Amino acid sequence: MVKLMKFVVLTAVLCCFLPTMATATFWGDWGRVDNCPQGERAIGFLLKTEPDQRDSDDTALNAIAFICSGGSKILSTEGLWGNWGSEIRCPSGSWLTSCQLRVEPKQGDGDDTAANNLNCKCSNGETLRGDGASWGDWNAWSSPCENGIMAIQTRVEGNQGKRDDTALNDVSFTCFPKRKIQEALE
């Protein structure tokens, strides 16, 4: 009985610090977690996307960078292909709370792209639409971070040589804990 109670308490404590994910596919490796500077949270994003390569290998989404409230940018792992799109920001005074990935499922013998685009919701209710590619379908929204997102981690598949490349496959976010908001306000 005592061991079970310890587990329940530990689970209750950890639930506030576990990352929230916008799950896509499983290719590649998880990169480092990159955090906004202390006391800041993400207020916008930009995407690195490779345009349609027609009959060649497409990778679509290669990286996601978050814009922190102080103006700095954070990103985890970055794919090799594509160009950075426009900065997309929440209205003044609001921050990112949840995101969703547009993902193309495994294509069998066809050209896999995995993650293609990203949308995010702001704390004021506005939805920011990414400027990535249009293949695949939108996944469910990540669990909401009511106090904002403070860190990002991405899963990226490296160069596969002559085989099919997918680049960015998945993303995970860390929510801004409630106690940090109180500390930032003090």
Short mmCIF file of C-alpha atoms in Angstrom, two decimals:
data_model
loop_
_atom_site.label_atom_id
_atom_site.label_comp_id
_atom_site.label_asym_id
_atom_site.label_seq_id
_atom_site.Cartn_x
_atom_site.Cartn_y
_atom_site.Cartn_z
CA MET A 1 0.00 0.00 0.00
CA VAL A 2 2.83 2.41 0.81
CA LYS A 3 4.62 1.73 -2.50
CA LEU A 4 1.43 2.36 -4.48
CA MET A 5 0.86 5.68 -2.71
CA LYS A 6 4.43 6.79 -3.49
CA PHE A 7 3.87 5.98 -7.18
CA VAL A 8 0.60 7.93 -7.30
CA VAL A 9 2.24 10.96 -5.67
CA LEU A 10 5.23 10.78 -8.05
CA THR A 11 2.90 10.51 -11.04
CA ALA A 12 0.89 13.50 -9.87
CA VAL A 13 4.07 15.56 -9.45
CA LEU A 14 5.56 14.56 -12.83
CA CYS A 15 2.38 15.13 -14.85
CA CYS A 16 3.00 18.87 -14.88
CA PHE A 17 6.49 18.51 -16.37
CA LEU A 18 6.00 15.86 -19.04
CA PRO A 19 6.19 17.08 -22.62
CA THR A 20 3.18 17.34 -24.86
CA MET A 21 3.53 15.91 -28.36
CA ALA A 22 2.14 16.34 -31.84
CA THR A 23 2.95 12.76 -32.88
CA ALA A 24 3.76 12.09 -36.51
CA THR A 25 5.96 9.15 -37.54
CA PHE A 26 8.90 7.22 -36.14
CA TRP A 27 11.85 7.75 -38.51
CA GLY A 28 14.95 9.55 -37.28
CA ASP A 29 16.40 10.47 -33.92
CA TRP A 30 15.28 12.90 -31.25
CA GLY A 31 17.47 15.99 -31.04
CA ARG A 32 18.28 18.10 -28.02
CA VAL A 33 15.62 20.01 -26.12
CA ASP A 34 15.97 23.76 -26.72
CA ASN A 35 14.42 26.12 -24.15
CA CYS A 36 13.34 29.73 -24.32
CA PRO A 37 15.44 31.91 -21.97
CA GLN A 38 14.30 31.79 -18.36
CA GLY A 39 10.90 33.39 -17.81
CA GLU A 40 10.04 33.46 -21.54
CA ARG A 41 7.61 31.38 -23.57
CA ALA A 42 7.00 30.80 -27.29
CA ILE A 43 4.89 33.46 -29.04
CA GLY A 44 5.34 32.36 -32.65
CA PHE A 45 7.13 30.05 -35.06
CA LEU A 46 8.74 29.68 -38.46
CA LEU A 47 9.17 26.58 -40.62
CA LYS A 48 11.99 25.34 -42.81
CA THR A 49 10.37 23.54 -45.75
CA GLU A 50 11.66 22.00 -48.95
CA PRO A 51 9.34 22.81 -51.89
CA ASP A 52 7.90 20.10 -54.14
CA GLN A 53 10.80 18.40 -55.96
CA ARG A 54 8.49 17.03 -58.65
CA ASP A 55 9.97 13.63 -59.64
CA SER A 56 12.82 13.76 -57.10
CA ASP A 57 12.87 12.91 -53.38
CA ASP A 58 10.71 15.26 -51.27
CA THR A 59 11.30 15.93 -47.58
CA ALA A 60 8.78 18.77 -46.95
CA LEU A 61 9.16 19.99 -43.32
CA ASN A 62 12.81 20.07 -42.20
CA ALA A 63 12.75 22.21 -39.03
CA ILE A 64 10.54 24.18 -36.66
CA ALA A 65 11.84 27.23 -34.80
CA PHE A 66 9.88 28.89 -32.01
CA ILE A 67 10.10 32.62 -31.38
CA CYS A 68 10.41 33.36 -27.66
CA SER A 69 8.76 36.37 -25.99
CA GLY A 70 12.12 38.16 -25.75
CA GLY A 71 12.74 37.80 -29.50
CA SER A 72 15.23 34.90 -29.54
CA LYS A 73 14.57 31.75 -31.59
CA ILE A 74 14.90 28.16 -30.43
CA LEU A 75 15.06 24.96 -32.46
CA SER A 76 16.05 21.38 -31.85
CA THR A 77 17.34 19.29 -34.76
CA GLU A 78 17.30 20.74 -38.29
CA GLY A 79 17.01 18.82 -41.57
CA LEU A 80 19.38 19.59 -44.46
CA TRP A 81 16.92 20.73 -47.10
CA GLY A 82 14.64 23.69 -47.77
CA ASN A 83 14.36 27.34 -46.82
CA TRP A 84 12.95 29.22 -43.85
CA GLY A 85 9.46 30.65 -44.32
CA SER A 86 7.87 33.69 -42.72
CA GLU A 87 7.69 34.42 -39.00
CA ILE A 88 4.17 33.69 -37.78
CA ARG A 89 3.32 35.29 -34.41
CA CYS A 90 0.48 35.40 -31.92
CA PRO A 91 -1.09 38.82 -31.36
CA SER A 92 0.66 40.97 -28.75
CA GLY A 93 0.18 39.69 -25.21
CA SER A 94 -0.64 36.09 -26.21
CA TRP A 95 1.48 32.95 -26.54
CA LEU A 96 1.46 29.48 -28.14
CA THR A 97 -0.60 26.88 -26.26
CA SER A 98 -0.96 23.90 -28.62
CA CYS A 99 0.16 22.73 -32.07
CA GLN A 100 -0.76 20.16 -34.70
CA LEU A 101 1.30 18.58 -37.49
CA ARG A 102 0.20 17.83 -41.02
CA VAL A 103 1.57 14.35 -41.71
CA GLU A 104 1.69 12.15 -44.77
CA PRO A 105 1.46 8.45 -43.80
CA LYS A 106 4.03 5.91 -44.94
CA GLN A 107 3.88 5.60 -48.74
CA GLY A 108 5.19 2.03 -49.11
CA ASP A 109 7.37 2.07 -52.23
CA GLY A 110 6.48 5.75 -52.84
CA ASP A 111 8.21 8.93 -51.69
CA ASP A 112 7.79 9.49 -47.92
CA THR A 113 7.75 13.02 -46.53
CA ALA A 114 6.44 12.45 -42.95
CA ALA A 115 5.73 15.88 -41.35
CA ASN A 116 4.72 18.59 -43.82
CA ASN A 117 3.29 21.59 -41.96
CA LEU A 118 2.42 22.99 -38.51
CA ASN A 119 -0.46 24.99 -37.08
CA CYS A 120 -0.44 26.44 -33.56
CA LYS A 121 -3.07 27.96 -31.28
CA CYS A 122 -2.51 31.16 -29.31
CA SER A 123 -3.72 31.86 -25.78
CA ASN A 124 -6.25 34.37 -27.18
CA GLY A 125 -7.91 31.58 -29.23
CA GLU A 126 -6.42 32.54 -32.61
CA THR A 127 -5.02 29.74 -34.83
CA LEU A 128 -1.75 30.40 -36.65
CA ARG A 129 -1.46 28.57 -39.98
CA GLY A 130 1.97 27.36 -41.07
CA ASP A 131 3.40 27.95 -44.54
CA GLY A 132 4.67 24.38 -45.05
CA ALA A 133 3.65 21.73 -47.60
CA SER A 134 0.14 20.36 -48.15
CA TRP A 135 0.66 16.58 -48.33
CA GLY A 136 -1.06 14.38 -45.77
CA ASP A 137 -3.68 15.09 -43.15
CA TRP A 138 -3.78 17.18 -39.98
CA ASN A 139 -3.14 15.21 -36.79
CA ALA A 140 -4.92 15.98 -33.52
CA TRP A 141 -3.85 19.04 -31.52
CA SER A 142 -1.19 18.48 -28.87
CA SER A 143 -2.33 18.63 -25.25
CA PRO A 144 -2.78 22.29 -24.34
CA CYS A 145 -0.12 24.19 -22.44
CA GLU A 146 -2.38 26.77 -20.80
CA ASN A 147 0.59 28.79 -19.52
CA GLY A 148 2.47 28.53 -22.80
CA ILE A 149 5.19 26.45 -24.42
CA MET A 150 8.77 26.98 -23.22
CA ALA A 151 10.78 24.29 -25.07
CA ILE A 152 10.88 22.25 -28.28
CA GLN A 153 12.39 18.92 -29.28
CA THR A 154 12.19 17.42 -32.78
CA ARG A 155 12.81 14.02 -34.33
CA VAL A 156 14.67 14.33 -37.62
CA GLU A 157 15.88 11.65 -40.02
CA GLY A 158 19.34 12.43 -41.39
CA ASN A 159 20.48 12.11 -44.99
CA GLN A 160 19.68 8.60 -46.29
CA GLY A 161 22.00 8.85 -49.29
CA LYS A 162 20.27 7.39 -52.35
CA ARG A 163 17.36 6.13 -50.23
CA ASP A 164 14.17 8.04 -49.38
CA ASP A 165 14.68 11.08 -47.07
CA THR A 166 11.95 12.37 -44.74
CA ALA A 167 13.73 15.02 -42.56
CA LEU A 168 11.42 16.20 -39.72
CA ASN A 169 9.18 13.44 -38.39
CA ASP A 170 7.89 14.49 -34.97
CA VAL A 171 7.88 17.29 -32.41
CA SER A 172 7.51 17.50 -28.64
CA PHE A 173 6.89 20.60 -26.49
CA THR A 174 7.47 21.38 -22.83
CA CYS A 175 4.78 23.40 -21.09
CA PHE A 176 5.61 26.53 -19.11
CA PRO A 177 4.96 25.53 -15.45
CA LYS A 178 2.55 27.62 -13.42
CA ARG A 179 5.20 28.35 -10.76
CA LYS A 180 7.50 29.91 -13.40
CA ILE A 181 4.79 32.40 -14.29
CA GLN A 182 4.57 33.43 -10.65
CA GLU A 183 8.38 33.76 -10.46
CA ALA A 184 8.47 35.81 -13.68
CA LEU A 185 5.81 38.17 -12.31
CA GLU A 186 7.65 38.73 -9.00
#
